[in-house]
mmCIF file of C-alpha atoms in Angstrom:
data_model
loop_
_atom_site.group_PDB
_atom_site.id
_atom_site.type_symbol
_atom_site.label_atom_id
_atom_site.label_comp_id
_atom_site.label_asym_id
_atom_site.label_seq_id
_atom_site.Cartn_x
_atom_site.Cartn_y
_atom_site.Cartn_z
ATOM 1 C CA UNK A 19 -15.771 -24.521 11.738
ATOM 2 C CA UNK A 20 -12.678 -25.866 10.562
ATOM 3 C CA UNK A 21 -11.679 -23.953 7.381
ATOM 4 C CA UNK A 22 -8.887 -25.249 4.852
ATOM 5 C CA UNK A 23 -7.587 -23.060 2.680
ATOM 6 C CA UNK A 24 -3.972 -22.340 1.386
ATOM 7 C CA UNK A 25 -1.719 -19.376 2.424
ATOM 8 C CA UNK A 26 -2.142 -18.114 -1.473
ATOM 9 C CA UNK A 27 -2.743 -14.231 -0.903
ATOM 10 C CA UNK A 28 -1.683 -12.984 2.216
ATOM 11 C CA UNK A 29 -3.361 -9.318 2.612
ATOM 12 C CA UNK A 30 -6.652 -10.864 1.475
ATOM 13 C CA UNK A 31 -6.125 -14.121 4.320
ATOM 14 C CA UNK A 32 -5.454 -11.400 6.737
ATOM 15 C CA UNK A 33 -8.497 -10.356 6.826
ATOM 16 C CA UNK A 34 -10.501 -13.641 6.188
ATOM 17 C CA UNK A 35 -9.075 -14.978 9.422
ATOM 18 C CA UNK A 36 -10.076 -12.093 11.367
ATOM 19 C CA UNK A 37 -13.150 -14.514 11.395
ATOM 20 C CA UNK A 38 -14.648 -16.882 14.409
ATOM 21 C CA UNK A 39 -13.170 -20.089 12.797
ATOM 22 C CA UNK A 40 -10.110 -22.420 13.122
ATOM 23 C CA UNK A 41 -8.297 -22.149 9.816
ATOM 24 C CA UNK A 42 -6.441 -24.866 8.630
ATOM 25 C CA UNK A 43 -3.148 -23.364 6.789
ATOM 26 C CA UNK A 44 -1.125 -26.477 4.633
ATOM 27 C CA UNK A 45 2.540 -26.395 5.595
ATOM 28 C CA UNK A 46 5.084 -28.677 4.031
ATOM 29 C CA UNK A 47 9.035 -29.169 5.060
ATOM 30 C CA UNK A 48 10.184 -26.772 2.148
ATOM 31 C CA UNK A 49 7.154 -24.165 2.545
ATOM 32 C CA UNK A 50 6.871 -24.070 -1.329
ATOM 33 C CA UNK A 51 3.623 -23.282 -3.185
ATOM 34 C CA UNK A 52 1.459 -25.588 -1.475
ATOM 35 C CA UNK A 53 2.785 -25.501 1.946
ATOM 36 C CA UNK A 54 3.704 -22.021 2.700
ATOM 37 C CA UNK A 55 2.134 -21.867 5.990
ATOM 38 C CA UNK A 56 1.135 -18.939 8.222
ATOM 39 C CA UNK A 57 2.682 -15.926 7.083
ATOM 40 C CA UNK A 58 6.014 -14.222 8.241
ATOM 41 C CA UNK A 59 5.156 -10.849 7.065
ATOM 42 C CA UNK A 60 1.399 -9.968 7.975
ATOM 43 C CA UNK A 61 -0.120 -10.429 12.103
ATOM 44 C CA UNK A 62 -2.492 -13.572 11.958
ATOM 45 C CA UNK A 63 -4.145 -14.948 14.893
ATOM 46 C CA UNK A 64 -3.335 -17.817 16.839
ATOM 47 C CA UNK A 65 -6.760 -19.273 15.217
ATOM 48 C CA UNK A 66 -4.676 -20.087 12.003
ATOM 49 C CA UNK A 67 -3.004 -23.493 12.518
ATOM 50 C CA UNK A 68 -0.269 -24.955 10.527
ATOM 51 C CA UNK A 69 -1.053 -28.365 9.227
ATOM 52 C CA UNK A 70 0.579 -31.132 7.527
ATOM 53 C CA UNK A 71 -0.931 -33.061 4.879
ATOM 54 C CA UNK A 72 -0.269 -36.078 6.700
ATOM 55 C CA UNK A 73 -2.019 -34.223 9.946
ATOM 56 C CA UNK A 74 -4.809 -33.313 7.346
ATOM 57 C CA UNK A 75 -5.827 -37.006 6.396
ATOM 58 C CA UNK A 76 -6.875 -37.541 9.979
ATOM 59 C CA UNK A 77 -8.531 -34.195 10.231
ATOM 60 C CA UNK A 78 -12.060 -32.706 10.357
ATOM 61 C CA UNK A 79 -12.705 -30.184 7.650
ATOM 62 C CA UNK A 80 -16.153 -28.536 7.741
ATOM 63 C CA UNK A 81 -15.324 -26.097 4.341
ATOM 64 C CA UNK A 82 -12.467 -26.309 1.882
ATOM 65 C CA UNK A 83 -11.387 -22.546 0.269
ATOM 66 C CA UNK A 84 -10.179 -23.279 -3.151
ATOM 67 C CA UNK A 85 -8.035 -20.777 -4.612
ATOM 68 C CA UNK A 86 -6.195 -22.221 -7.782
ATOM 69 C CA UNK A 87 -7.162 -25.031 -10.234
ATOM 70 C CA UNK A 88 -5.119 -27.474 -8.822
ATOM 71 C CA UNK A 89 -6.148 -27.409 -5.097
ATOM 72 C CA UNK A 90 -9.113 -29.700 -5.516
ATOM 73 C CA UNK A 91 -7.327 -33.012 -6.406
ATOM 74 C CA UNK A 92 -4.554 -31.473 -3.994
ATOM 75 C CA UNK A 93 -7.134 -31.304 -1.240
ATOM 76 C CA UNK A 94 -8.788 -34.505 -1.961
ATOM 77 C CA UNK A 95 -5.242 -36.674 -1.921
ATOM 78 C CA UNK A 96 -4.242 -34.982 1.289
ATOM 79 C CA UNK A 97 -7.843 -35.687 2.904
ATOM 80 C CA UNK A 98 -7.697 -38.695 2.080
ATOM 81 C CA UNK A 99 -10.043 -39.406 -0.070
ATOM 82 C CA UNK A 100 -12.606 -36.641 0.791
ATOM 83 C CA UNK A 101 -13.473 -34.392 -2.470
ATOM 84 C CA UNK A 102 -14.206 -31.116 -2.082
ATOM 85 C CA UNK A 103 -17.377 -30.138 -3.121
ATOM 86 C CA UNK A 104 -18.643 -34.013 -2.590
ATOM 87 C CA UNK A 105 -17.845 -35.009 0.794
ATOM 88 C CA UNK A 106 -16.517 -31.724 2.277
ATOM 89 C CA UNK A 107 -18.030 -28.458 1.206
ATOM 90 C CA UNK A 108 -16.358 -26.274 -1.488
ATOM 91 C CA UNK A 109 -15.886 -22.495 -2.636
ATOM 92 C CA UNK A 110 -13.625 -21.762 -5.383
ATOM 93 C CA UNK A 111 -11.987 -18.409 -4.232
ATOM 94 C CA UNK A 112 -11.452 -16.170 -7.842
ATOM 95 C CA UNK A 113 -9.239 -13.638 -6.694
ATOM 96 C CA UNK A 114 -8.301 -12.403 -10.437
ATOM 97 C CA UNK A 115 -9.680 -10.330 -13.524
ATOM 98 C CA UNK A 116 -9.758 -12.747 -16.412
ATOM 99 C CA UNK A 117 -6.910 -13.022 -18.374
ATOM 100 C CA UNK A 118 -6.708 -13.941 -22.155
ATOM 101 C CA UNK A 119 -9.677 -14.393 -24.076
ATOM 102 C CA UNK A 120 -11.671 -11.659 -22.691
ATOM 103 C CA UNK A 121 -14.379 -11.070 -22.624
ATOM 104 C CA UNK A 122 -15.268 -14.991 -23.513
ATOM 105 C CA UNK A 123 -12.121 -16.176 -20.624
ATOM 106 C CA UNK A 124 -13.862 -19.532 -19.527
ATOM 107 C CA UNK A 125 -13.165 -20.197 -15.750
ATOM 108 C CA UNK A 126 -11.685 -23.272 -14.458
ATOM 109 C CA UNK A 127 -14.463 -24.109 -12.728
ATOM 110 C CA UNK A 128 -17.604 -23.141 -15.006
ATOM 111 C CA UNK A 129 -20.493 -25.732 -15.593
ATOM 112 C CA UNK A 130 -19.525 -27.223 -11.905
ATOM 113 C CA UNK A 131 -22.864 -28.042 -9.827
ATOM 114 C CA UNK A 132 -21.061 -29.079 -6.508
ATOM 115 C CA UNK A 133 -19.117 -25.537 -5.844
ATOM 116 C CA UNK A 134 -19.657 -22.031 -5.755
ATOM 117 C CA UNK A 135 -17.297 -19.672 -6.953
ATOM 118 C CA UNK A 136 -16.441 -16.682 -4.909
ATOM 119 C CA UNK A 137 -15.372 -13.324 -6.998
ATOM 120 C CA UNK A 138 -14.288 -10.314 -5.093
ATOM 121 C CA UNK A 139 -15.363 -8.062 -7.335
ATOM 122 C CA UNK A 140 -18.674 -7.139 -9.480
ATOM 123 C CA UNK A 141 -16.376 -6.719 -12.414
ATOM 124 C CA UNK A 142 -14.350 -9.980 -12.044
ATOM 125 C CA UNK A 143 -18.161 -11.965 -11.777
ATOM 126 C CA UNK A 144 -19.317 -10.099 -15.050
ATOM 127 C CA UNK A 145 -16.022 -10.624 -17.181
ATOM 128 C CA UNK A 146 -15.639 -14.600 -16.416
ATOM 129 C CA UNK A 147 -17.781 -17.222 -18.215
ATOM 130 C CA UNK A 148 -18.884 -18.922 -15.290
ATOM 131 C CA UNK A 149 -21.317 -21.134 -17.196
ATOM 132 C CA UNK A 150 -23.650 -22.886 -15.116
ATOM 133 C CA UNK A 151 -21.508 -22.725 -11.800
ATOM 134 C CA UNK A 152 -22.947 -20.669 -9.113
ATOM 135 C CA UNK A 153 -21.237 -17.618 -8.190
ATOM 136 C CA UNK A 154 -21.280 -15.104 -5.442
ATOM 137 C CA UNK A 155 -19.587 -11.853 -4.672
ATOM 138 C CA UNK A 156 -17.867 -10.871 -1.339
ATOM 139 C CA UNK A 157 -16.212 -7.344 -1.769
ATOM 140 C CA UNK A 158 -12.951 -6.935 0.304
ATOM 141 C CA UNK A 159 -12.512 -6.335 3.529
ATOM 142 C CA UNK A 160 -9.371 -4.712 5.052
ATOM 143 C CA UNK A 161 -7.845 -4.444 8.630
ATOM 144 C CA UNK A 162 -8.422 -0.997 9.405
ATOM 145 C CA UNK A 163 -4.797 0.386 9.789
ATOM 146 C CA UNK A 164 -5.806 3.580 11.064
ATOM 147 C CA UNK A 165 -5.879 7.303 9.369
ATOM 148 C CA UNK A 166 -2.028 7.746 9.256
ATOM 149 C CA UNK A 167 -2.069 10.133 6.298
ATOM 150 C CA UNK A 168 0.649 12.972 6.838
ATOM 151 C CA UNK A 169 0.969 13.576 3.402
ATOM 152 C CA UNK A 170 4.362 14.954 4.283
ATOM 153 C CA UNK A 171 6.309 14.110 1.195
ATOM 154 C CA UNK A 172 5.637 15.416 -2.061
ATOM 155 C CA UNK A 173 5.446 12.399 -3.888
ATOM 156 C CA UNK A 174 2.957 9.716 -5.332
ATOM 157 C CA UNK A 175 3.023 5.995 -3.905
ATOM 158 C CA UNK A 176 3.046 3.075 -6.068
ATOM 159 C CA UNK A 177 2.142 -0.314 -4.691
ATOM 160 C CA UNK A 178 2.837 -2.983 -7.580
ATOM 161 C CA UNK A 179 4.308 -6.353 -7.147
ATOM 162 C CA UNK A 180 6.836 -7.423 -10.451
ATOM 163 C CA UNK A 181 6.226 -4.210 -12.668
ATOM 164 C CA UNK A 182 8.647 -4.684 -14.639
ATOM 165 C CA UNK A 183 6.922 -8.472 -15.764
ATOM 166 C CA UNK A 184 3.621 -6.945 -15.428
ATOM 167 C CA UNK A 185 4.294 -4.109 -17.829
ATOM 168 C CA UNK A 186 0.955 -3.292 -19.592
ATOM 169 C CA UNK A 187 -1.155 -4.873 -17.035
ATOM 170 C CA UNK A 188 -0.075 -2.996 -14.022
ATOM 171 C CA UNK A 189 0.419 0.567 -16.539
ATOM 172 C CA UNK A 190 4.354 0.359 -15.898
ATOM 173 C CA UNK A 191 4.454 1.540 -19.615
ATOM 174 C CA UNK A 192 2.804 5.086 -18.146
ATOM 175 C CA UNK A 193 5.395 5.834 -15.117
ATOM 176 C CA UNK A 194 7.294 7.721 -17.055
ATOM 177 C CA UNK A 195 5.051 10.219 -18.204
ATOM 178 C CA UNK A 196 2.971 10.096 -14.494
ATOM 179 C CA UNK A 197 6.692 10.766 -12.975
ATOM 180 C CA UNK A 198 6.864 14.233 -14.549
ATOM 181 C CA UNK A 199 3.438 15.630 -12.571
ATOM 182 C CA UNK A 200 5.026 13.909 -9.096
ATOM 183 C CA UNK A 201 7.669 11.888 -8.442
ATOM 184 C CA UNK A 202 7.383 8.077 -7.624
ATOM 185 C CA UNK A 203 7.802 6.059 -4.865
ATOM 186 C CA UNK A 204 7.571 2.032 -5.693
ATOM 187 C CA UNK A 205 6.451 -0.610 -2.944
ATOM 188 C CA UNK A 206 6.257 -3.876 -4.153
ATOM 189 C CA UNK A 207 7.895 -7.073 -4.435
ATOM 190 C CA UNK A 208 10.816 -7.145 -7.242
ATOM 191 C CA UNK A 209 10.568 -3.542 -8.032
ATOM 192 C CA UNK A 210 14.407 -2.731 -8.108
ATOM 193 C CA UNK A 211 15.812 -1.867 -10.830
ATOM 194 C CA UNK A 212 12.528 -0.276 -12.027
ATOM 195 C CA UNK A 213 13.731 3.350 -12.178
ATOM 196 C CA UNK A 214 16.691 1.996 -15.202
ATOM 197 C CA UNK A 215 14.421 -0.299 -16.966
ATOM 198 C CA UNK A 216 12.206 2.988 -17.196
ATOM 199 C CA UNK A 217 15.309 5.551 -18.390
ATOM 200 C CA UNK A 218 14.208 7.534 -14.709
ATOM 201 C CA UNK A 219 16.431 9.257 -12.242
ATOM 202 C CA UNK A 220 16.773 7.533 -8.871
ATOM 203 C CA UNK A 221 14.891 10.918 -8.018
ATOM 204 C CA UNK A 222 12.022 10.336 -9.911
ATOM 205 C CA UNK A 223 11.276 7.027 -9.432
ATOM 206 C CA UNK A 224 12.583 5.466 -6.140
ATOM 207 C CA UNK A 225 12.079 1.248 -5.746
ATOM 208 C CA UNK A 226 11.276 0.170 -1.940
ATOM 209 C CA UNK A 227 10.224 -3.395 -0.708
ATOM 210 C CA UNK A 228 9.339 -3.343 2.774
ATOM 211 C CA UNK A 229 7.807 -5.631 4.999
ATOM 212 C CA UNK A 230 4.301 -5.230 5.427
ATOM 213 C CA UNK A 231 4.338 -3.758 9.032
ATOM 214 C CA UNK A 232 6.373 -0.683 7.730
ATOM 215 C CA UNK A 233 4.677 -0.476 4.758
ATOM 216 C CA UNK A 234 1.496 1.747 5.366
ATOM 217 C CA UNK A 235 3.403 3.763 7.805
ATOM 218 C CA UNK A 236 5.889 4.701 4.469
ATOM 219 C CA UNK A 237 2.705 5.072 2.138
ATOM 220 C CA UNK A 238 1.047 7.551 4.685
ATOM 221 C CA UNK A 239 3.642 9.976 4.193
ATOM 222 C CA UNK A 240 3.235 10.336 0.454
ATOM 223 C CA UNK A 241 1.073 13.255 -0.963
ATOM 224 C CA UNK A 242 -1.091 10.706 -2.715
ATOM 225 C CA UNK A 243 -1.872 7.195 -4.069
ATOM 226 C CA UNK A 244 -1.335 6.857 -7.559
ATOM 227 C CA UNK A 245 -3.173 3.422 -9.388
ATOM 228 C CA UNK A 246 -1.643 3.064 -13.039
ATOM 229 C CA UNK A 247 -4.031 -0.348 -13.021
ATOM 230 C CA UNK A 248 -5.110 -1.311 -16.814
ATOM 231 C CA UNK A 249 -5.498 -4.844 -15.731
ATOM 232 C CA UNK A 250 -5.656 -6.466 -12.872
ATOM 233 C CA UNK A 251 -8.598 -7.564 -9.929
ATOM 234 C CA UNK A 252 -8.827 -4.300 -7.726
ATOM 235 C CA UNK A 253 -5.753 -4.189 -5.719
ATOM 236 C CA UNK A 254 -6.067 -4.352 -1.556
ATOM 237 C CA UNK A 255 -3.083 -1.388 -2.115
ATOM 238 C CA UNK A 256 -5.785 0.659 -3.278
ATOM 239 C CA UNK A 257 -8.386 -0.132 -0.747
ATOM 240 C CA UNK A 258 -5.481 0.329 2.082
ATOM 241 C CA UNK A 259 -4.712 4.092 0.839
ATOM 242 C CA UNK A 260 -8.094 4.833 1.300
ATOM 243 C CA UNK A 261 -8.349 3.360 4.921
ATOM 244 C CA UNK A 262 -4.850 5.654 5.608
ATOM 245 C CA UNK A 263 -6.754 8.553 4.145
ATOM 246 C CA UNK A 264 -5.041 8.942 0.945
ATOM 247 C CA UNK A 265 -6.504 10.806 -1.974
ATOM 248 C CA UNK A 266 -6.456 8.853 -5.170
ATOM 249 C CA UNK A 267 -5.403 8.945 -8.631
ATOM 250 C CA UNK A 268 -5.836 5.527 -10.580
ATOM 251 C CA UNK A 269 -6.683 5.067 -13.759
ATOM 252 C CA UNK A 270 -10.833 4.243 -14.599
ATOM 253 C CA UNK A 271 -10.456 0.223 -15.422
ATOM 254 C CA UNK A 272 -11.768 -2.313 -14.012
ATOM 255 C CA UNK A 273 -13.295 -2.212 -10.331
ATOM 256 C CA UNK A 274 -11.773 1.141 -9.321
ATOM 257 C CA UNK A 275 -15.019 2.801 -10.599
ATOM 258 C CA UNK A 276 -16.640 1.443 -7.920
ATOM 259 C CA UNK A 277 -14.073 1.942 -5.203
ATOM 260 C CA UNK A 278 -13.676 5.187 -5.852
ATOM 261 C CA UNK A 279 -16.263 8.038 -5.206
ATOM 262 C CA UNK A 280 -16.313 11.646 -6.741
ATOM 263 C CA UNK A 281 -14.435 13.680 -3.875
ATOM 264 C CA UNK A 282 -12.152 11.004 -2.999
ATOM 265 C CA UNK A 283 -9.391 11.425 -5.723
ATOM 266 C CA UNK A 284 -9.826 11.059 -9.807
ATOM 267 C CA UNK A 285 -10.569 8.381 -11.700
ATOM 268 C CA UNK A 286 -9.470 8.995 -15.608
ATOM 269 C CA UNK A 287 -8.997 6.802 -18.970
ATOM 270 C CA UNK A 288 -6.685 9.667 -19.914
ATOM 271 C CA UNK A 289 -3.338 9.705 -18.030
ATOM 272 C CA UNK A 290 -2.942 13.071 -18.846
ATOM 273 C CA UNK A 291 -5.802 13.938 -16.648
ATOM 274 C CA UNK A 292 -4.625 11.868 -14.116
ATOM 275 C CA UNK A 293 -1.153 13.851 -14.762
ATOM 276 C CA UNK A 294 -2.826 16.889 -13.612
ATOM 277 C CA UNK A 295 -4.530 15.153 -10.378
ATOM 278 C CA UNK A 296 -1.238 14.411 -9.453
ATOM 279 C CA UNK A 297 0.330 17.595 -9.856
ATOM 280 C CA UNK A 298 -2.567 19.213 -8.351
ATOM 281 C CA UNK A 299 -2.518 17.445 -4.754
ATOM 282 C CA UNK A 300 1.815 17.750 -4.975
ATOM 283 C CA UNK A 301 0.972 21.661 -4.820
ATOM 284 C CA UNK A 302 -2.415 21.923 -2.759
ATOM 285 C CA UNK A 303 -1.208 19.578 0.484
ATOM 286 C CA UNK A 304 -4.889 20.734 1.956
ATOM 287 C CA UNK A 305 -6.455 19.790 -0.902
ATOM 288 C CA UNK A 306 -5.040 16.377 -0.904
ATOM 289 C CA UNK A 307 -5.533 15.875 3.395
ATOM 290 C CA UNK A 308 -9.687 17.110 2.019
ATOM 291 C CA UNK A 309 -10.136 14.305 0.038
ATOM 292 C CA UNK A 310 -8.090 11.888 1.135
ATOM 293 C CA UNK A 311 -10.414 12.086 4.638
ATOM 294 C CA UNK A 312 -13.301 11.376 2.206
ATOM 295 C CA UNK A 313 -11.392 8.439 1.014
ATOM 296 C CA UNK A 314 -11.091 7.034 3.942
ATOM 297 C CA UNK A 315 -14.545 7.432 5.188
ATOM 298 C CA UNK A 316 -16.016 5.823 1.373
ATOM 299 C CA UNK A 317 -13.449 2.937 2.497
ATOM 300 C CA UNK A 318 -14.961 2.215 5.548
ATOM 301 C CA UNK A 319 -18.116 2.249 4.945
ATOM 302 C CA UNK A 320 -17.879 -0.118 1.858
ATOM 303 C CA UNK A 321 -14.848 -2.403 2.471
ATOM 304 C CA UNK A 322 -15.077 -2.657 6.216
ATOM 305 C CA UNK A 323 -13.936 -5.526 7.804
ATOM 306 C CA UNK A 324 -17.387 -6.516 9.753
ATOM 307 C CA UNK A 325 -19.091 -6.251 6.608
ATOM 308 C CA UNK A 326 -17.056 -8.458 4.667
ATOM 309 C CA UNK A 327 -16.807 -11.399 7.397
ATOM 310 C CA UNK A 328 -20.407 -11.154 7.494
ATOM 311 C CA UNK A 329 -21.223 -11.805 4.002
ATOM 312 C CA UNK A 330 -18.561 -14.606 4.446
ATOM 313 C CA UNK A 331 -20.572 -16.011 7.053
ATOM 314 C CA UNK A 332 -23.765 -15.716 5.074
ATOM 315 C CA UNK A 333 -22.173 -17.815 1.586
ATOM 316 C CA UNK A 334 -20.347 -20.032 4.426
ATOM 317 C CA UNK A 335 -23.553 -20.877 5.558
ATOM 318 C CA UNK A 336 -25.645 -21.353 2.067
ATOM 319 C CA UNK A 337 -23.010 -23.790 1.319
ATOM 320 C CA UNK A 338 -23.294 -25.789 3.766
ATOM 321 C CA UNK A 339 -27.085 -26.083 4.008
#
């Protein structure tokens, strides 16, 4: 098929276009919003295409991938004419947790009959109103990046993009306290800075951004993977320290419950307790290699990347029928 969708997310399009497809990436002259294009930072195949909208007019489309409200009337100008979910068939990709009126958040797209929308979690599909709309679930998949876990350093990694914006969603507001049982390290996007804006040491809290093929090599070496998470969908981060065999410490909200099994790390509402998890795997290194292999293994076995193309194919398929 030829598959349209934009380059929105790029660790979760990594793995969708792992797939058997042509996918049809918008790029415009500026590579803003809605024309970034194939990515610069993550290893997509050759099956991802660039396109311009005016190539797109002229071009077949067998399945749109909505991501964001605006992408339907986007799509349908730049098809010329052809509305997704009329002429072409339509998913509306929901990669986020509600936000705002929860637990009565009304999505975009409820009450729709000529679209499905696609959540990537359990807890995302039971915390939207969805109204009449038909709705599926396809869990993540990730691109194995192999059991790199030394462990080495004595320090918890932090994957957050903005968390100094994000405050209460992403639990910056509980680094300080987490910092004392293990010291931080920071990946993310816009994360310098975050060690002042905290009252930290440069010790204690450290702020790296690094591209995303040094990235899991740099989070392998950390004791453990700490998730401060009160609010957001559950983060690929999370689902990649598993896969590196990283033992995990994230707070019990949203999705993580599921991701995470007993032996594989704690899961707490208390950050205290999660305090102590961290302190614990700093000290036992063994302890910390233990369950971080059974991380790894839960990982694979739920979030694998041949299960997760094959439930795409499956909702690709109903779709279209």
């Amino acid at each position: 098929m030829n598959i349209l969708l934009w380059h929105v997310h790029g660790s979760w399009t990594t793995a969708f276009v792992q797939g058997p497809h042509t996918y049809l990436v918008p790029v415009t002259p500026d590579r803003g919003p809605d024309g970034l294009g194939r990515a610069q930072t993550f290893t997509w195949p050759d099956s991802v295409r660039e396109v311009t909208p005016e190539q797109l007019r002229d071009t077949p489309v067998d399945l749109v991938v909505l991501q964001r409200p605006h992408e339907r009337d986007l799509a349908e100008r730049w098809l010329g004419g052809r509305r997704p979910g009329r002429d072409v068939p339509a998913v509306y990709l929901e990669h986020n947790a509600p936000d705002g009126d929860v637990p009565r958040t009304r999505h975009p797209y409820a009450d729709h009959d000529d679209l499905t929308i696609v959540h990537v979690t359990h807890f995302n599909r039971l915390f939207w109103d969805n109204g009449t709309t038909r709705t599926e679930v396809v869990e993540h998949g990730i691109v194995d990046p192999g059991h790199l876990y030394t462990g080495r350093l004595a320090r918890a990694a932090v994957v957050v993009n903005e968390p100094v914006r994000r405050g209460r969603h992403t639990g910056t507001d509980l680094l300080p306290a987490l910092s004392e049982a293990a010291p931080l390290d920071v990946f993310g996007m816009r994360t310098e800075g975050l060690a002042a804006h905290l009252g930290l040491s440069g010790e204690r809290c450290r702020s790296h951004e690094l591209p995303q093929r040094h990235l899991h090599a740099a989070m392998a070496e950390r004791r453990l993977y700490l998730h401060p998470i009160r609010w957001t969908s559950l983060g690929l981060s999370l689902l990649e320290a598993m896969h590196l065999g990283m033992p995990v410490v994230a707070l019990a909200t949203t999705e993580a419950v599921e991701a995470v099994p007993p032996g594989a790390g704690t899961l707490s509402t208390r950050p205290e307790v999660l305090a102590r998890a961290a302190r614990h795997y700093c000290h036992e290194p063994e302890a910390a290699a233990e369950d971080g292999a059974r991380a790894r293994q839960a990982a694979l076995e739920r979030y694998g990347l041949k299960r997760f193309l094959a439930d795409w194919e499956r909702v690709m398929t109903e779709v279209r029928s």
